[in-house]
CSV table of C-alpha atoms in Angstrom, one decimal:
chain,number,residue,atom,x,y,z
A,1,UNK,CA,-0.1,-0.1,-0.2
A,2,UNK,CA,1.4,3.3,-0.9
A,3,UNK,CA,1.6,6.0,2.0
A,4,UNK,CA,0.4,9.3,1.4
A,5,UNK,CA,2.5,12.2,3.5
A,6,UNK,CA,0.7,15.4,3.7
A,7,UNK,CA,3.3,18.3,4.0
A,8,UNK,CA,3.3,22.1,4.0
A,9,UNK,CA,5.9,24.6,2.6
A,10,UNK,CA,6.3,28.5,3.5
A,11,UNK,CA,7.2,30.8,0.7
A,12,UNK,CA,8.9,33.9,2.5
A,13,UNK,CA,9.5,36.6,0.0
A,14,UNK,CA,11.4,40.1,0.7
A,15,UNK,CA,11.5,42.1,-2.5
A,16,UNK,CA,12.7,40.2,-5.3
A,17,UNK,CA,14.1,37.5,-3.1
A,18,UNK,CA,12.6,34.2,-1.8
A,19,UNK,CA,13.7,32.5,1.2
A,20,UNK,CA,15.3,28.8,0.7
A,21,UNK,CA,16.6,26.1,3.0
A,22,UNK,CA,18.7,23.4,2.5
A,23,UNK,CA,18.0,19.9,3.9
A,24,UNK,CA,20.4,18.3,6.4
A,25,UNK,CA,22.3,15.2,6.3
A,26,UNK,CA,20.3,12.2,7.6
A,27,UNK,CA,16.9,13.5,6.2
A,28,UNK,CA,15.3,12.0,3.0
A,29,UNK,CA,16.4,14.2,0.0
A,30,UNK,CA,19.4,15.6,2.1
A,31,UNK,CA,21.3,18.4,0.5
A,32,UNK,CA,18.2,19.3,-1.8
A,33,UNK,CA,16.5,22.9,-1.2
A,34,UNK,CA,13.1,23.3,-0.2
A,35,UNK,CA,10.6,25.6,1.1
A,36,UNK,CA,10.7,25.2,5.0
A,37,UNK,CA,7.9,23.5,6.6
A,38,UNK,CA,7.0,19.9,7.4
A,39,UNK,CA,4.5,17.3,7.9
A,40,UNK,CA,0.5,18.0,8.8
A,41,UNK,CA,0.0,16.0,12.1
A,42,UNK,CA,-3.5,14.3,12.4
A,43,UNK,CA,-6.3,16.8,13.5
A,44,UNK,CA,-4.1,19.8,12.3
A,45,UNK,CA,-4.9,22.4,9.6
A,46,UNK,CA,-2.3,22.8,7.0
A,47,UNK,CA,-1.9,26.4,8.2
A,48,UNK,CA,-1.5,25.3,11.9
A,49,UNK,CA,0.9,22.8,10.9
A,50,UNK,CA,2.9,25.3,8.9
A,51,UNK,CA,3.2,27.7,11.8
A,52,UNK,CA,4.1,25.0,14.3
A,53,UNK,CA,6.8,23.6,11.8
A,54,UNK,CA,8.2,26.9,11.3
A,55,UNK,CA,8.5,27.4,15.0
A,56,UNK,CA,10.1,24.2,15.4
A,57,UNK,CA,12.5,24.1,12.4
A,58,UNK,CA,13.4,28.2,12.2
A,59,UNK,CA,12.7,29.3,15.6
A,60,UNK,CA,10.3,32.0,13.8
A,61,UNK,CA,6.9,33.3,14.2
A,62,UNK,CA,4.9,33.4,10.8
A,63,UNK,CA,1.8,34.6,9.6
A,64,UNK,CA,0.3,32.1,7.0
A,65,UNK,CA,-1.4,33.7,4.1
A,66,UNK,CA,-2.7,32.6,0.4
A,67,UNK,CA,-2.2,29.0,-0.8
A,68,UNK,CA,0.0,29.0,-3.6
A,69,UNK,CA,0.3,25.3,-5.1
A,70,UNK,CA,-0.4,21.9,-4.4
A,71,UNK,CA,1.7,19.2,-5.9
A,72,UNK,CA,2.0,15.5,-5.6
A,73,UNK,CA,5.5,13.6,-5.8
A,74,UNK,CA,5.6,9.7,-6.0
A,75,UNK,CA,8.7,8.3,-4.6
A,76,UNK,CA,7.7,4.8,-5.4
A,77,UNK,CA,6.4,3.6,-1.9
A,78,UNK,CA,5.4,7.1,-0.8
A,79,UNK,CA,3.2,10.1,-2.2
A,80,UNK,CA,4.3,13.4,-0.9
A,81,UNK,CA,1.3,16.1,-1.3
A,82,UNK,CA,2.9,19.3,-0.8
A,83,UNK,CA,0.9,22.6,-0.2
A,84,UNK,CA,2.8,25.8,-0.2
A,85,UNK,CA,1.6,29.0,1.3
A,86,UNK,CA,2.7,32.8,1.0
A,87,UNK,CA,3.9,33.5,4.5
A,88,UNK,CA,5.3,36.5,6.3
A,89,UNK,CA,7.8,36.6,9.4
A,90,UNK,CA,6.3,38.2,12.4
A,91,UNK,CA,9.1,37.6,15.1
A,92,UNK,CA,12.5,35.9,15.2
A,93,UNK,CA,15.2,35.5,13.0
A,94,UNK,CA,15.7,32.3,11.0
A,95,UNK,CA,17.8,29.9,12.8
A,96,UNK,CA,19.3,26.4,11.5
A,97,UNK,CA,17.9,23.6,13.5
A,98,UNK,CA,17.4,20.8,10.9
A,99,UNK,CA,18.9,22.7,7.9
A,100,UNK,CA,22.4,23.1,6.7
A,101,UNK,CA,22.0,26.3,4.8
A,102,UNK,CA,19.5,29.1,4.7
A,103,UNK,CA,19.4,31.7,2.0
A,104,UNK,CA,17.4,34.5,0.3
A,105,UNK,CA,17.6,34.0,-3.5
A,106,UNK,CA,16.5,36.3,-6.2
A,107,UNK,CA,13.6,35.0,-8.1
A,108,UNK,CA,15.4,35.0,-11.2
A,109,UNK,CA,18.0,32.5,-9.8
A,110,UNK,CA,15.5,30.1,-8.0
A,111,UNK,CA,16.1,27.5,-10.8
A,112,UNK,CA,19.7,27.3,-10.3
A,113,UNK,CA,19.4,25.5,-6.9
A,114,UNK,CA,18.8,21.7,-6.6
A,115,UNK,CA,15.4,21.6,-5.5
A,116,UNK,CA,13.3,18.6,-3.8
A,117,UNK,CA,11.2,17.4,-6.7
A,118,UNK,CA,8.0,18.5,-4.7
A,119,UNK,CA,9.1,22.0,-4.6
A,120,UNK,CA,9.8,22.5,-8.1
A,121,UNK,CA,6.3,23.4,-9.3
A,122,UNK,CA,6.4,26.3,-6.9
A,123,UNK,CA,9.7,27.6,-8.0
A,124,UNK,CA,8.4,27.5,-11.6
A,125,UNK,CA,5.3,29.4,-10.4
A,126,UNK,CA,7.3,32.1,-8.8
A,127,UNK,CA,9.5,32.6,-11.5
A,128,UNK,CA,6.6,32.8,-13.9
A,129,UNK,CA,5.2,35.5,-11.6
A,130,UNK,CA,8.4,37.2,-12.0
A,131,UNK,CA,8.7,36.9,-15.7
A,132,UNK,CA,5.0,38.3,-16.0
A,133,UNK,CA,6.0,41.2,-13.7
A,134,UNK,CA,8.9,42.1,-16.0
A,135,UNK,CA,6.6,42.3,-19.0
């Protein structure tokens, strides 16, 4: 039986830059870049899970805004369903607890990072928005 895992990711922006986090060793897809977040626990809404995960992983308080995208990534024995949301930092400074790097990346350079597969559609959406804004 295929296991389905619901996860959430935060898209923080500052001007033309987007916040990215690199997965640490010992994690699945170690070394890949992602939008920070994590698993939705039973009984939690996606927004509640995202606020909790950001506090645990980055030690920040965040406001969760609009839903950006939902994607499915099939790893063979597991299907990861990732929902990304626009978020705003409300308090704290992002601190590494599980990641090996944190970076603000210009939208035009997002495609240069080695993203986790489930995050790629959101990266593409962000770059399409930038291209449309430039037109």
